[in-house]
CSV table of C-alpha atoms in Angstrom, one decimal:
chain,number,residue,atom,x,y,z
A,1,UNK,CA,115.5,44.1,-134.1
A,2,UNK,CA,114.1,43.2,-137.5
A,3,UNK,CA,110.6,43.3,-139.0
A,4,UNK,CA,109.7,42.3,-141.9
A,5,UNK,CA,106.2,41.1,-142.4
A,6,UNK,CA,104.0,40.2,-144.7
A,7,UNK,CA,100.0,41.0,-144.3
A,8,UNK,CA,98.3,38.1,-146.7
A,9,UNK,CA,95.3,37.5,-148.1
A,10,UNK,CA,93.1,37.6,-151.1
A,11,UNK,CA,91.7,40.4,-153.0
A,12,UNK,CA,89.7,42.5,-150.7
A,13,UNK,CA,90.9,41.0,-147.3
A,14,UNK,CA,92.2,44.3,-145.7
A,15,UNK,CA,95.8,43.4,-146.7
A,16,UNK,CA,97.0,47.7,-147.2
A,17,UNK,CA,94.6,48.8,-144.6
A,18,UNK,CA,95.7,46.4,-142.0
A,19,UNK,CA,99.3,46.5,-143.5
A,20,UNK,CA,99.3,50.4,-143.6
A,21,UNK,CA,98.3,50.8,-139.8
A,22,UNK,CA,100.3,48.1,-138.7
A,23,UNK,CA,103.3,49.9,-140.2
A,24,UNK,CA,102.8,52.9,-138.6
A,25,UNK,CA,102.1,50.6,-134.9
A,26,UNK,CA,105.2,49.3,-135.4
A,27,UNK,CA,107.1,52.2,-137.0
A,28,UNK,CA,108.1,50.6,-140.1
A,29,UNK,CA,107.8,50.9,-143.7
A,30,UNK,CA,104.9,49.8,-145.8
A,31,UNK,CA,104.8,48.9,-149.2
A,32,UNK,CA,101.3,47.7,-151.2
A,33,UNK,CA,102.5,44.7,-152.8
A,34,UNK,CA,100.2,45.7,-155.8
A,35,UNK,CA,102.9,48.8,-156.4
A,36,UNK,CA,105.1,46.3,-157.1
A,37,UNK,CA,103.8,44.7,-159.9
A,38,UNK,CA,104.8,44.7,-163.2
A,39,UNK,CA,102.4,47.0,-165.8
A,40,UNK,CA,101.7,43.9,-167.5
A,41,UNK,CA,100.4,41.7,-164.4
A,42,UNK,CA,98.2,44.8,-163.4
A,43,UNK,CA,96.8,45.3,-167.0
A,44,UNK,CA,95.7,41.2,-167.9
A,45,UNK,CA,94.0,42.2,-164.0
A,46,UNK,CA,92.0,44.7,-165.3
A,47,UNK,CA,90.9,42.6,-168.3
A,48,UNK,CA,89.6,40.4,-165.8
A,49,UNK,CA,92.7,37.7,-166.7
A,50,UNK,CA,93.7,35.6,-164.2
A,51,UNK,CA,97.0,35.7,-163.5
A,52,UNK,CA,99.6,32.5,-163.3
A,53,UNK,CA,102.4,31.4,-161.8
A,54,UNK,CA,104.5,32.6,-164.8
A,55,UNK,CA,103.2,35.7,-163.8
A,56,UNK,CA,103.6,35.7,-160.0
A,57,UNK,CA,107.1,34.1,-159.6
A,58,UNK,CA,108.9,37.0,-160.6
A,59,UNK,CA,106.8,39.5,-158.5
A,60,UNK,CA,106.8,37.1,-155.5
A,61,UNK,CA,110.7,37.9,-155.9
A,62,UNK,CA,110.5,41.4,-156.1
A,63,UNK,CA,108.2,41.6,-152.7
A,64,UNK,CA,110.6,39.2,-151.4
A,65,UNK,CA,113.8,41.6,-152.5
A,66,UNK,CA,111.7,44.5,-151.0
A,67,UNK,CA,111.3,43.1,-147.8
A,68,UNK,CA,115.2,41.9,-147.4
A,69,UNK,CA,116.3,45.2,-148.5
A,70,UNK,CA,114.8,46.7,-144.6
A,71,UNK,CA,115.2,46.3,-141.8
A,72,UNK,CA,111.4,47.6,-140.6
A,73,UNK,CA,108.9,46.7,-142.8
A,74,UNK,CA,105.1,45.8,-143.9
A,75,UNK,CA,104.5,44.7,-147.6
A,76,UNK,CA,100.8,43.9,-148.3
A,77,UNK,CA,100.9,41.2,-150.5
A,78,UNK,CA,98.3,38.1,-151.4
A,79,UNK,CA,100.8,35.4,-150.8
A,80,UNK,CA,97.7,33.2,-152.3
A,81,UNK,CA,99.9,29.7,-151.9
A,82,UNK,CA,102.2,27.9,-150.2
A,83,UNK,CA,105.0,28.2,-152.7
A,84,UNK,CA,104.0,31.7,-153.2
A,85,UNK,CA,105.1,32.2,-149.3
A,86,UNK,CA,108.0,29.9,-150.1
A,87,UNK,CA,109.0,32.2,-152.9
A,88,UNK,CA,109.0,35.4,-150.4
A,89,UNK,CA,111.0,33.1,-147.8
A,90,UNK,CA,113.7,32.3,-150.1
A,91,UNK,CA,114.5,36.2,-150.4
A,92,UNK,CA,113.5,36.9,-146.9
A,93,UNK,CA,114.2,34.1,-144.8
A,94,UNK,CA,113.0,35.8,-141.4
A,95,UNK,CA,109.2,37.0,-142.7
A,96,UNK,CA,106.6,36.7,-140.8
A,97,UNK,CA,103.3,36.3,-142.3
A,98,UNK,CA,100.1,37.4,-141.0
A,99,UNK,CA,96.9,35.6,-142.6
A,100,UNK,CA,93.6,37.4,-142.6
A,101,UNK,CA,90.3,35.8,-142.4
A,102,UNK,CA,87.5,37.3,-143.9
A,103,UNK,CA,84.1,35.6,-145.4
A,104,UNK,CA,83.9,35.3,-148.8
A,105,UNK,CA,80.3,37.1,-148.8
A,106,UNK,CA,82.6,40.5,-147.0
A,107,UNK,CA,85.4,39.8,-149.8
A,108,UNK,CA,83.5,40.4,-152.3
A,109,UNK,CA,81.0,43.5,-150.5
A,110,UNK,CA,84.3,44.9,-150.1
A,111,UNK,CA,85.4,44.9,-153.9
A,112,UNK,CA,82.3,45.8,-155.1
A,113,UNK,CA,82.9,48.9,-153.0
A,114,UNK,CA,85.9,50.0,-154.7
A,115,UNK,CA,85.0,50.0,-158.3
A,116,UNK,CA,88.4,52.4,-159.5
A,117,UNK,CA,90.6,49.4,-158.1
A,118,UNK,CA,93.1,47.4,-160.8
A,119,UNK,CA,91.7,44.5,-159.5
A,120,UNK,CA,88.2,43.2,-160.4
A,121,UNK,CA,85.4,41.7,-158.7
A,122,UNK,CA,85.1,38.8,-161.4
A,123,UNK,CA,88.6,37.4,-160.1
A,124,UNK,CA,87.3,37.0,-156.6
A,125,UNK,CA,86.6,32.8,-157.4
A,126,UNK,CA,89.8,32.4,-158.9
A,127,UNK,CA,91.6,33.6,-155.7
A,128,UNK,CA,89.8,31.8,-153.6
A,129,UNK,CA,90.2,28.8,-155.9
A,130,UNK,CA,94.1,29.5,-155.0
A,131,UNK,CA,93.9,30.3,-151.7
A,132,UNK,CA,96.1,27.9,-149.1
A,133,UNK,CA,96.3,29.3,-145.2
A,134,UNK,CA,99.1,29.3,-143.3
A,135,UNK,CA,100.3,25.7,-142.5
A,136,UNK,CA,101.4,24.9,-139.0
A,137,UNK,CA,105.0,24.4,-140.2
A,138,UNK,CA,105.2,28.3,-141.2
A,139,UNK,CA,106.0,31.7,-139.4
A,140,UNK,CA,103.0,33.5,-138.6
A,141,UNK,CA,99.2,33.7,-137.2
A,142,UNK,CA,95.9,34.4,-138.6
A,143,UNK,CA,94.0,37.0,-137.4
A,144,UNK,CA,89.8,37.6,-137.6
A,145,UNK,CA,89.9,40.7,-140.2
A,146,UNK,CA,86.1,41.7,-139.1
A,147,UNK,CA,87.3,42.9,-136.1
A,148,UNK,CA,87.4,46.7,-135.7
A,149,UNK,CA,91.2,47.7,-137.1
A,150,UNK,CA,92.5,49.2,-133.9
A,151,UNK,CA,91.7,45.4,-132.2
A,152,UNK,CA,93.2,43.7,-135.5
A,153,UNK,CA,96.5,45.4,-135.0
A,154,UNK,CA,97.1,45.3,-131.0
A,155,UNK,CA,95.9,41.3,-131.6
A,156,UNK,CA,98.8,41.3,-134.7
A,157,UNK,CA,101.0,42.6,-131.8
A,158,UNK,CA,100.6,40.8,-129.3
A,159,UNK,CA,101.3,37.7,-131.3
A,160,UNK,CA,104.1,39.1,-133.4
A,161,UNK,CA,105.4,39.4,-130.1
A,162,UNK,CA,105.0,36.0,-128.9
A,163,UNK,CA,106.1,34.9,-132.6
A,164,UNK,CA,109.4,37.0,-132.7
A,165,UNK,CA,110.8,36.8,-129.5
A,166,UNK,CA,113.2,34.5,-128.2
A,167,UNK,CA,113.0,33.2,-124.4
A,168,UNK,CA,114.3,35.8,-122.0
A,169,UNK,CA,114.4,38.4,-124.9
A,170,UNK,CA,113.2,41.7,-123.6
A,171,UNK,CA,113.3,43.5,-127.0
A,172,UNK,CA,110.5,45.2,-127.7
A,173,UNK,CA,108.6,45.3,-131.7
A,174,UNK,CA,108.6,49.2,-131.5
């Protein structure tokens, strides 16, 4: 069975944390969607430069590539928008997304506690600014990311299983 999933959300959310130990849950791959972009999307980031859609699009292909190319696998990825999500789709039809929810107030605690990252606090607004959930019409759930991680993932379970399997299939996730 397939897996390809995408853990959303902005800056600070949880995305590789969650991403990373949902991976390993499910035994499949996972990629931080911030390894995949190009040198000159991470450095106008560290100048504190938001970026655009003429910068996103061709990522949002890459992560979308990625996730096509395997057939068990996590990509961590900020999937900010709609037509972000759309973009991922159109390379992966079968992703599944996984929204977190997080406050803005833990947001930005949470990037003011990992000064080293590409990724400044300052952009924070901007992200939020972008930020469209899910929309009933898409794939995927949105899960409370305060909750302690081993509860986020066996609640991403549980739903991915509800989400991803067919009546009467028996096939398991793992």
């Amino acid at each position: 069975m397939s897996v390809r999933i995408v853990v959303m959300g902005p800056s600070g959310s949880g995305k590789s944390t969650v991403g990373a130990a949902l991976a390993e849950d499910l035994g499949a791959r996972f990629v931080d969607g911030d390894d995949l972009h190009p040198l000159t999307n991470v450095q106008k980031m560290a100048a504190g430069i938001p970026l655009d859609d003429d910068d996103r699009m061709p990522w949002l292909r890459v992560v979308g590539r990625t996730l096509a190319a395997e057939t068990r696998i996590v990509v961590a990825c900020s999937a900010l928008r709609r037509h972000y999500r759309d973009a991922i789709r159109a390379e992966a039809p079968d992703a599944v997304f996984v929204e977190l929810g997080v406050a803005p107030e833990t947001l930005a605690r949470r990037l003011g506690d990992r000064p080293d990252h590409f990724m400044p606090a300052a952009l924070l607004d901007s992200q939020l600014d972008a930020w469209e959930p899910l929309r009933h019409d898409e794939v995927g759930l949105r899960v409370d990311a305060a909750l302690p991680l081993r509860r986020e993932v066996a609640a991403i379970r549980k739903a991915l299983i509800a989400i991803t399997r067919a009546p009467g299939d028996a096939q398991s996730l793992r």
